[in-house]
Each structure stands twice: as C-alpha cells, then as structure tokens.
XYZ file of N, CA and C in Angstrom:
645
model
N 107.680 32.711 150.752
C 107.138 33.656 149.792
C 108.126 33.839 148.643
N 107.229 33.934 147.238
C 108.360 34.091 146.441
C 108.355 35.314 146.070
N 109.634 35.780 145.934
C 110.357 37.376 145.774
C 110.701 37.365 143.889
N 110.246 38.582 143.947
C 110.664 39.054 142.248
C 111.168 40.374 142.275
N 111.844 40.807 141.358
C 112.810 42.125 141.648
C 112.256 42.730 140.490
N 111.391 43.773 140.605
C 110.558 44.705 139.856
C 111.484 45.642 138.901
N 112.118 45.587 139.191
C 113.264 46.562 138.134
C 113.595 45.791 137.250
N 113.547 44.269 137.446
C 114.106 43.352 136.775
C 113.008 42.734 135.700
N 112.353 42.838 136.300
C 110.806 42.075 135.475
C 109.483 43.282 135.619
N 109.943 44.187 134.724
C 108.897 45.144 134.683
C 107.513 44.149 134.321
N 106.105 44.978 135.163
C 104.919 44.243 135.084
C 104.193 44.866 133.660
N 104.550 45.411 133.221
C 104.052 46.037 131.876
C 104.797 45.820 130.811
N 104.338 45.226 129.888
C 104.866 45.244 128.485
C 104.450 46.062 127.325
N 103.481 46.579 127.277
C 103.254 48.292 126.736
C 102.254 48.827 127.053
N 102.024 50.064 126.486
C 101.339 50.869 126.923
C 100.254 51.306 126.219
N 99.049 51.804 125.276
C 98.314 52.086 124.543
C 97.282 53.215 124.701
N 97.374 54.232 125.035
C 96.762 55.468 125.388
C 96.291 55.123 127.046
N 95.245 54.534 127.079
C 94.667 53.691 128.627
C 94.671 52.698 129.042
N 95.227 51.915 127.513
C 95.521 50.148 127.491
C 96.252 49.707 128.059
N 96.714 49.089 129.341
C 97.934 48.289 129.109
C 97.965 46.831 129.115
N 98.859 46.518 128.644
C 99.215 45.020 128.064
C 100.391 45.001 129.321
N 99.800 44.035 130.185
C 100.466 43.140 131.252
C 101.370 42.190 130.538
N 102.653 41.763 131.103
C 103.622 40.884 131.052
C 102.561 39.020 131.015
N 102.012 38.949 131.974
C 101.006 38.271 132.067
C 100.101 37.901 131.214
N 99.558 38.721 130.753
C 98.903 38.305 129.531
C 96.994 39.183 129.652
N 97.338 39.636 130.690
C 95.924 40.773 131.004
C 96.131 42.098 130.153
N 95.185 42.350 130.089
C 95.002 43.695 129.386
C 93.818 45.035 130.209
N 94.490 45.856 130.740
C 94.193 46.756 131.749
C 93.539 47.741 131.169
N 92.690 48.604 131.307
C 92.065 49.659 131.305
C 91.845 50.392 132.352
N 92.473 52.077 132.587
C 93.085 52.533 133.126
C 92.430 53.938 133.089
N 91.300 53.907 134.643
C 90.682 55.528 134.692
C 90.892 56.333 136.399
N 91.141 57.542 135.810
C 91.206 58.318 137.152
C 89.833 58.901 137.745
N 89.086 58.627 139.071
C 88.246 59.224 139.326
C 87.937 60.512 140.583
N 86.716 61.302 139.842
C 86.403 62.375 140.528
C 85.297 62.388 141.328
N 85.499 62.149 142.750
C 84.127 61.692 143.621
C 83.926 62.898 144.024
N 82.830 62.865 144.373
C 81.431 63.892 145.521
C 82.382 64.312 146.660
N 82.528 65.340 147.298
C 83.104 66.176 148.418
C 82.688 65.269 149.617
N 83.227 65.190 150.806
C 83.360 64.747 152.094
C 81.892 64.909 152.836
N 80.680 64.087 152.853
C 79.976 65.218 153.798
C 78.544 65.700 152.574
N 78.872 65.266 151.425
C 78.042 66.418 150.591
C 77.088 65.508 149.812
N 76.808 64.217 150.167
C 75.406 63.507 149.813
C 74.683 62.752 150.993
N 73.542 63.140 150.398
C 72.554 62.546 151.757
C 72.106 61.156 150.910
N 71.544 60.193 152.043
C 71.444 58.586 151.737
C 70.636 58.040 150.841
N 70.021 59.009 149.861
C 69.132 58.811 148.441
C 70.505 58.571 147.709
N 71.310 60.112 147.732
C 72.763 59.890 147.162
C 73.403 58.812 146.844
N 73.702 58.277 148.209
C 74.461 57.336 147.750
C 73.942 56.416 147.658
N 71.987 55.713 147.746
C 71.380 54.569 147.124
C 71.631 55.061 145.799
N 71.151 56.055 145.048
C 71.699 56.268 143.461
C 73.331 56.298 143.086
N 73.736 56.191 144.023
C 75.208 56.395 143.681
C 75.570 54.474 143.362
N 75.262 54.016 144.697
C 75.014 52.455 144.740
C 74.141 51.299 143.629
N 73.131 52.373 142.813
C 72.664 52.005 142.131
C 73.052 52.182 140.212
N 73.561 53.466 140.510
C 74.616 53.583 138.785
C 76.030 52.603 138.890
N 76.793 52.122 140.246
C 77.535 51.194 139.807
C 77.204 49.723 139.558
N 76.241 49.185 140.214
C 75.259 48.365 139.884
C 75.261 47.794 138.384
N 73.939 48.652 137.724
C 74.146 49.171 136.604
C 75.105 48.931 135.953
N 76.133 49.829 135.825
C 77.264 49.712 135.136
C 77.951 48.431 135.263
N 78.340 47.819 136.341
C 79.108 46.886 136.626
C 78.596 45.571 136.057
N 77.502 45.715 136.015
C 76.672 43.892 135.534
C 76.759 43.725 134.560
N 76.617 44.926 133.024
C 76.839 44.335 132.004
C 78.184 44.322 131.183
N 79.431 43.976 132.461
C 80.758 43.853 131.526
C 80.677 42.363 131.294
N 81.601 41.714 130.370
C 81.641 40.847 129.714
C 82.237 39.678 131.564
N 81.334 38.664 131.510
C 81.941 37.279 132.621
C 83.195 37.565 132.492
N 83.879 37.472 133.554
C 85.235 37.255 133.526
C 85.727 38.177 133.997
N 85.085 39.314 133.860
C 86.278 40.770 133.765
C 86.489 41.259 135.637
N 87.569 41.681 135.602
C 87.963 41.761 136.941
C 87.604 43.456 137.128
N 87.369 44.224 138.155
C 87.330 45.493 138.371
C 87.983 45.755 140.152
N 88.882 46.757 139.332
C 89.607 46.782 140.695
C 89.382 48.705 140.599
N 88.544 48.714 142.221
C 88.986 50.245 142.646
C 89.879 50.514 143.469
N 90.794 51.254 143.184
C 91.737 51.780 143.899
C 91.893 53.464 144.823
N 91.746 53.270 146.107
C 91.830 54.532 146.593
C 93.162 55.035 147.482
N 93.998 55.853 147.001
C 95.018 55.782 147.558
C 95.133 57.554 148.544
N 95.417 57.260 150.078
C 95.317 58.194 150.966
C 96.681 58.160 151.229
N 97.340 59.777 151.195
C 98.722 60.031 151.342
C 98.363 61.273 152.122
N 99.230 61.087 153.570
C 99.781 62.006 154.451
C 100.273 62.987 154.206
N 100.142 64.643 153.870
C 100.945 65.038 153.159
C 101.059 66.761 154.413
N 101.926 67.973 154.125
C 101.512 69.185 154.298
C 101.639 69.861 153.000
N 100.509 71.011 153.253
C 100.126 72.063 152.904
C 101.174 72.853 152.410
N 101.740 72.948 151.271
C 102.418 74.077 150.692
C 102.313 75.433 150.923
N 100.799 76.102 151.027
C 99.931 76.929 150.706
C 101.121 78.042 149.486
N 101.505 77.547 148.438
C 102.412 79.022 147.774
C 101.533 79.087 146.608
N 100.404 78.583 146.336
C 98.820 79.251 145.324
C 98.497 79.533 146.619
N 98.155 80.121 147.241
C 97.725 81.419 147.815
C 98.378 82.936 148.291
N 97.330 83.507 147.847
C 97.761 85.028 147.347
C 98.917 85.520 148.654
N 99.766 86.294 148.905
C 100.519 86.519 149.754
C 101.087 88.547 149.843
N 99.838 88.864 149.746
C 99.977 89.996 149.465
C 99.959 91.068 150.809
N 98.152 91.269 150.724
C 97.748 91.944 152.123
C 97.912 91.377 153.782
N 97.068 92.350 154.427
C 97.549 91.835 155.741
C 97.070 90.462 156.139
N 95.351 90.148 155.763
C 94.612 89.064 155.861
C 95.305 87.834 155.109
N 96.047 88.084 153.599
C 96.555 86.932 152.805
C 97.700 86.497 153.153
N 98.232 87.719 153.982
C 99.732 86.984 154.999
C 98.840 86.285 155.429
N 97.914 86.516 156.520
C 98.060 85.427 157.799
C 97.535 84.208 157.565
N 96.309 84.008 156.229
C 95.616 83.355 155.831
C 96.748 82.093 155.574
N 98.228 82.737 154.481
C 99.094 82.184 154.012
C 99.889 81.383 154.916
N 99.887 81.768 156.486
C 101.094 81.698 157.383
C 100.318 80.904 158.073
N 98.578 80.361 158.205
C 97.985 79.696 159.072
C 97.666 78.264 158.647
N 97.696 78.318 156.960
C 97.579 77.126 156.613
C 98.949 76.396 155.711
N 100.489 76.970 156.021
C 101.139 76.892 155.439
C 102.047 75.529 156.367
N 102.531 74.016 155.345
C 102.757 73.059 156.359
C 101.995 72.617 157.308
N 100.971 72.824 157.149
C 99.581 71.614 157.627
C 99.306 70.350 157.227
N 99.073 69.671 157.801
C 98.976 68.101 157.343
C 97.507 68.253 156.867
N 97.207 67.176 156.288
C 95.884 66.877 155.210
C 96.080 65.677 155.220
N 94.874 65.300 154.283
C 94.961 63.865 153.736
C 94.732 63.981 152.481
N 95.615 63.686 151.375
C 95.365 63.995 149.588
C 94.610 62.617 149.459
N 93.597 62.450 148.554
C 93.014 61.502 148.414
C 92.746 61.310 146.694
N 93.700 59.952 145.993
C 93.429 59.652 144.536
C 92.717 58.281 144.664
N 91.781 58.974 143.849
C 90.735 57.444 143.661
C 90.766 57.170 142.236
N 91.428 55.239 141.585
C 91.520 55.213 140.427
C 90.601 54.039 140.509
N 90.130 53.314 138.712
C 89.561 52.544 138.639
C 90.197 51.566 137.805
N 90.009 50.042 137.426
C 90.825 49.829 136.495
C 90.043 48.572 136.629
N 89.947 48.018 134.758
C 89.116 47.202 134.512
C 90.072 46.003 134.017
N 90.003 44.873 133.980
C 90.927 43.918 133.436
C 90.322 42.686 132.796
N 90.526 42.865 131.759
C 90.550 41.386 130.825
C 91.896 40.263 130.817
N 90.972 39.328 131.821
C 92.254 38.049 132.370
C 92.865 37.459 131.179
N 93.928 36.627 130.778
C 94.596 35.861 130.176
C 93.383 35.654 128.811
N 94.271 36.110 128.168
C 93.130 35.874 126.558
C 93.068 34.797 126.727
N 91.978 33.529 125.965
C 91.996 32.240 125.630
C 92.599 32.400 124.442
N 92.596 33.074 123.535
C 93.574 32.806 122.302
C 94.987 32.827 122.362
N 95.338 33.479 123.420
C 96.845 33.145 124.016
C 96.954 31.606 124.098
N 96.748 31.096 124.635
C 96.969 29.155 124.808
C 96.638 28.609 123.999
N 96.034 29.096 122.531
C 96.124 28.385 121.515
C 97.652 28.125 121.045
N 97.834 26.182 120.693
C 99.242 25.976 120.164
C 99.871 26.607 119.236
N 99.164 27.196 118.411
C 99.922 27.624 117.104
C 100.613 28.947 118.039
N 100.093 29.618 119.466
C 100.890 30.968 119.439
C 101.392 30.525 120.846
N 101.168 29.763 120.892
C 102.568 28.977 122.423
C 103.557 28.368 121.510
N 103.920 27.718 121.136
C 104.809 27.027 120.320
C 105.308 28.004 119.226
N 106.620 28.341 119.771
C 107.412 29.678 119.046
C 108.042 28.760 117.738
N 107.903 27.831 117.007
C 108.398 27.246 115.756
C 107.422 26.887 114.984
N 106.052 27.730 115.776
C 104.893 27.009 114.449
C 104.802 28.816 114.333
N 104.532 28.744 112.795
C 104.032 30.479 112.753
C 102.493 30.792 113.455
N 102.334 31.962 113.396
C 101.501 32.531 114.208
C 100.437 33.114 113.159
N 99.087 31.814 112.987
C 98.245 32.325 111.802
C 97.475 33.931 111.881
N 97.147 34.907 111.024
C 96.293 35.824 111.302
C 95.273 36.038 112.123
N 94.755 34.776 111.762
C 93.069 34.190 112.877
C 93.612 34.386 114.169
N 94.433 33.980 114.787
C 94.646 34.284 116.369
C 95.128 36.315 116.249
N 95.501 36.944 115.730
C 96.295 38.103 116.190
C 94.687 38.750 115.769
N 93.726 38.386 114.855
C 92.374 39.159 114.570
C 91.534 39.100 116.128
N 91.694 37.744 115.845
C 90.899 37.105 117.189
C 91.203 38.108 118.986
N 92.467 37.961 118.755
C 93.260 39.137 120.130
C 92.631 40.412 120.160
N 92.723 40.919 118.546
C 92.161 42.279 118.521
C 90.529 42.517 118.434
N 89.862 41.078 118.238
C 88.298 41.589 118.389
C 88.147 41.624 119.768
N 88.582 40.720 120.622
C 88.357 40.621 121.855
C 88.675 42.046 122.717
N 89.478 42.900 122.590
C 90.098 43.305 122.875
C 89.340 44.691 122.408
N 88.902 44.932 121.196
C 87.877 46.024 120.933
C 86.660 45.549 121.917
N 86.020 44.542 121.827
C 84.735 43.996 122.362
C 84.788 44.355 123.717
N 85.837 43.929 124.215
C 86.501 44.209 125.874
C 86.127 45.884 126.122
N 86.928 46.737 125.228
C 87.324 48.079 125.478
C 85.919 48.824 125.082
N 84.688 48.733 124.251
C 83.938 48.602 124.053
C 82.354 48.981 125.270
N 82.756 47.903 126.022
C 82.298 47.621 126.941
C 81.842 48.439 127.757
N 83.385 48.234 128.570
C 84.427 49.141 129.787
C 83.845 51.017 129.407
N 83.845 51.210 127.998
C 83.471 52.802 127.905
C 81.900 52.763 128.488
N 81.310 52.123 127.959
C 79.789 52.147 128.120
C 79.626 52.044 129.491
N 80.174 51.220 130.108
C 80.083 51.004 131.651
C 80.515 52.698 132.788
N 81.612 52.748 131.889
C 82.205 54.618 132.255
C 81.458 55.457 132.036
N 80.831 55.632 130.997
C 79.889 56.165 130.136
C 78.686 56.714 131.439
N 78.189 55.067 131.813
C 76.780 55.210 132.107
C 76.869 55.648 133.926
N 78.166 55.225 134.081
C 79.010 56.048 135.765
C 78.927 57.698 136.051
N 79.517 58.334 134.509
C 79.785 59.183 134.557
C 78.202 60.258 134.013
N 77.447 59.761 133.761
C 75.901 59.928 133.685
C 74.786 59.825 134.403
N 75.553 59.732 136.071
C 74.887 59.902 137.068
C 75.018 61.217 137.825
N 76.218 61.597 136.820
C 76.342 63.181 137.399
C 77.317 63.590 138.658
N 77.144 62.305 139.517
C 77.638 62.267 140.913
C 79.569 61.665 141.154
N 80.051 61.316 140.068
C 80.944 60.960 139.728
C 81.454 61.073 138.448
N 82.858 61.226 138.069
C 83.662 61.475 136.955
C 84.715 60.903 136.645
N 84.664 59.918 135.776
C 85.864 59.063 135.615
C 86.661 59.370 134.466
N 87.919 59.472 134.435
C 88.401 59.593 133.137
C 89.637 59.073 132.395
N 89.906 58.777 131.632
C 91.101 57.991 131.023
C 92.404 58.519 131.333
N 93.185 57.530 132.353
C 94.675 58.219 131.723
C 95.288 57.985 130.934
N 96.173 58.638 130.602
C 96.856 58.839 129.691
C 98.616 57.847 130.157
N 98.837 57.615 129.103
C 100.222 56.940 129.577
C 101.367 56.864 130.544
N 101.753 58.496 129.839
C 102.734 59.218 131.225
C 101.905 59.007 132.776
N 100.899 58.882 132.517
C 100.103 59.393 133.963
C 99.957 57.599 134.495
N 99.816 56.546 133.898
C 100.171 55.133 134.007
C 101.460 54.934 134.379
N 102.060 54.936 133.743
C 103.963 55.200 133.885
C 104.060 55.177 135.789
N 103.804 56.653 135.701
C 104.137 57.601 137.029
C 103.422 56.869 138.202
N 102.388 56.880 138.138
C 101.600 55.572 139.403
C 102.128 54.383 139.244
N 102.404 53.989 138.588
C 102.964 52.612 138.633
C 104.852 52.603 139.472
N 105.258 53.594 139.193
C 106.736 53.657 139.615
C 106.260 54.481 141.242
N 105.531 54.458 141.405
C 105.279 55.297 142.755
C 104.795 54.516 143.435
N 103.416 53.564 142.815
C 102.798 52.542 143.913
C 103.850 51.699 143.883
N 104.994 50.953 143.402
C 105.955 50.210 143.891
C 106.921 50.511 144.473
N 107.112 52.148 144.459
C 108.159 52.744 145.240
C 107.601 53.263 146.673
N 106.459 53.057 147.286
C 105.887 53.020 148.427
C 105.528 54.431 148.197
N 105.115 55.420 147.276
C 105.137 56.798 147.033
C 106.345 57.760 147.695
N 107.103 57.149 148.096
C 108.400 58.140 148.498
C 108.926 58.773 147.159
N 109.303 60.399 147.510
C 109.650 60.882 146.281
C 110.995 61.211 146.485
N 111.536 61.532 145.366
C 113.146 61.954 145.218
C 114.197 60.549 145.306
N 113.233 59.226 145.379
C 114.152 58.051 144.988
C 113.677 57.003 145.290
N 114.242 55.916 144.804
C 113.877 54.625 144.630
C 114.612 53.739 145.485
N 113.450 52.712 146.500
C 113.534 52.204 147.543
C 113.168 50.611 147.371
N 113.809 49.915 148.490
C 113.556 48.366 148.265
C 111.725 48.649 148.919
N 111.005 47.551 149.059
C 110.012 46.643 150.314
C 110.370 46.083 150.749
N 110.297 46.094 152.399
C 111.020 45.058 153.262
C 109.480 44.477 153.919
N 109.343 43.289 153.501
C 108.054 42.576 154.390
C 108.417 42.174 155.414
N 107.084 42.449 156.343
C 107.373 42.220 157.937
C 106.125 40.577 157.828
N 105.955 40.196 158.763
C 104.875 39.649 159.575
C 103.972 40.302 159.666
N 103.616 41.461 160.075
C 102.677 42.662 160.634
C 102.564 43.780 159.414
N 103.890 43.703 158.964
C 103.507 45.413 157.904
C 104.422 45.182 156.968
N 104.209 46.443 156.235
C 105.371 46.441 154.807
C 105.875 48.288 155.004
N 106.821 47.903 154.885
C 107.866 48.414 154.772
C 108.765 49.317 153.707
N 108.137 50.360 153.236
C 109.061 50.772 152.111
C 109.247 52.470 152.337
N 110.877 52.550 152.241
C 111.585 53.576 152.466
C 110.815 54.235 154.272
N 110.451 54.736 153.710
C 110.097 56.059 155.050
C 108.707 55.750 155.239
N 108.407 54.975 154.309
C 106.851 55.053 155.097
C 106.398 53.934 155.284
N 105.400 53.677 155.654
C 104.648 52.297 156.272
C 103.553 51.754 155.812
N 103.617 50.198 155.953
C 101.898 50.024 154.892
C 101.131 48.891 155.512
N 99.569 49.176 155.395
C 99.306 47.737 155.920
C 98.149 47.246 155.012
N 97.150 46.061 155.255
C 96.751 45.773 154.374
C 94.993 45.278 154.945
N 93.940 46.156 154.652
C 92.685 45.537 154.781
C 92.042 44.790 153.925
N 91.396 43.680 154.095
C 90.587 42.717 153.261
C 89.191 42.997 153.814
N 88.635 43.101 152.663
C 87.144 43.116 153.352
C 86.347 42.275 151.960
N 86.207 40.943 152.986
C 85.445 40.251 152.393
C 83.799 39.828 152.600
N 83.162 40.804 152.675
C 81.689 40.744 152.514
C 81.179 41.942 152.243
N 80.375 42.063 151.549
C 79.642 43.378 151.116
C 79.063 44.199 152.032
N 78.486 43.350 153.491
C 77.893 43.916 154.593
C 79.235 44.979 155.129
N 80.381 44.797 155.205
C 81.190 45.854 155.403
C 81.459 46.831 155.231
C-alpha cells in the first residue's frame, strides 16, 4: 500500500465559499444535511423521500460523482444547556448529565472529476503560455457544474422532508482536519492500518461496502 503523509501533501488547494478545488484536479461542492427525526416517517415517506433523490440525482451532468457522507460519533451528554435551578431541573440535570448518545452529521458532496481542459497541452506543458480559452473554458464548466448541483439541492430541499445547506469554508477546513484526525479532539494523531481495522489515536474504525442497491 502506498502511504502519503497528509500534513505534507494537503488534499486541498483552495477553498471558495462551498467550492473546493482538490490538489487532484476535482472540484467539490460541499453541503451539510438536515434529515427527518428517528422513527418519524411512515413508508409513503420514505417512497417520496426515495423519489425526490431520484429526481434530483438524474439530472446532474454524466460524470459527476455524489458522495453521502454520514458520520456517527460516540459521545456523552454535557447536559450544562439545561436549566439547573429547581428541585425537578436538578435531577432532570443530574439524570441526563454524561450519558452516552450517538451525535449523528450527515454531509453531502458533489464532485466534478478531472476537468478535460486540464490535459489540454498548452496547460500541461509549463513553457507554453496558458491561452484565455482554456482558463474561460475551466470557468464555464465549473459555473455549468455549480449550476446544476444548486438545482439538484434546490429540488431535495423542496420535498420538505430534508434540508441541505452550504458550508461555509471554516466549516470545510474543520471536517476535513477531523475526518483525518480520526475525530479525536485536543490533538493530532498518526493512522495506523491494521488487516482488520484502522486505527487512529483513541478510537477505532472500520469500513462497510455496500455494493448493491438491494441493501
């Protein structure tokens, strides 16, 4: 397996409100989503739920990759937003205080693979200049791309049943230094790959594939 040292070769080369521009040559679009409560749609629900991503998903441009991301972290209960006053808000405070949960962030993220105007010679070959026509060309694609991706959000978030929304940079930044830091907080840790699992700082990771839709 080949090893790369992430501190060393950051995977981002900038940032653009929700944009990012991969080292690679992808260009990311970058939303946080707000799903339906545990328990709280019946199976019309989620055929319409099944049916606005549908929808949405078919008319992005060939090519485009869509990755959902749901990330479940082990956590306890702070409870210190709750009131701590009377006799009931003591105990209320003292019964759910350091309880385990499960925090649950669900993101979405759309990707436009390797421009084809990237592998044009004039902008591989760093001694020929770099005509206008390719840097226009980057940026129509790239509106056309982003374009899209809203309408597709758009028509998600117009089912009522879900809420997706743009992050913002800092908020890119911060997931990104966390999903490679295994989410351990207060410092920065190697990955040690196993055979069986991965390995980072204090906590543990493993990995499901699910390759058929019947799943």
């Amino acid at each position: 397996m080949n090893k790369i040292n992430i501190s060393a070769y950051q995977p981002i080369a900038d940032i653009q409100d929700n944009i990012v521009f991969a080292n690679n040559g992808n260009v990311v679009l970058c939303y946080k989503g707000n799903l339906p409560e545990i328990y709280s749609l019946s199976e019309k629900d989620f055929e319409d739920m099944h049916g606005a991503w549908f929808q949405a998903l078919k008319s992005l441009p060939v090519g485009t990759v869509v990755h959902k991301q749901d990330i479940y972290l082990k956590k306890s209960y702070t409870s210190e937003q709750l009131p701590n006053s009377t006799f009931l808000e003591k105990a209320t405070h003292e019964h759910f205080k350091g309880r385990g949960h499960i925090e649950h962030n669900c993101y979405l993220f759309f990707i436009l693979t390797k421009n084809k105007a990237l592998n044009n010679p004039k902008y591989v070959n760093p001694f020929r200049k770099v005509s206008k026509g390719i840097v226009q060309e980057l940026d129509d694609n790239i509106k056309s791309f982003t374009n899209s991706v809203s309408d597709s959000v758009s028509f998600i978030n117009n089912s009522r049943k879900m809420d997706f929304v743009s992050l913002k940079a800092e908020d890119i930044r911060q997931l990104t230094s966390a999903y490679f830091n295994g989410f351990n907080e207060g410092y920065d840790t190697d990955i040690l790959l196993d055979k069986k699992s991965v390995n980072i700082g204090e906590n543990h990771f493993d990995a499901l594939a699910i390759n058929s839709e019947l799943c």
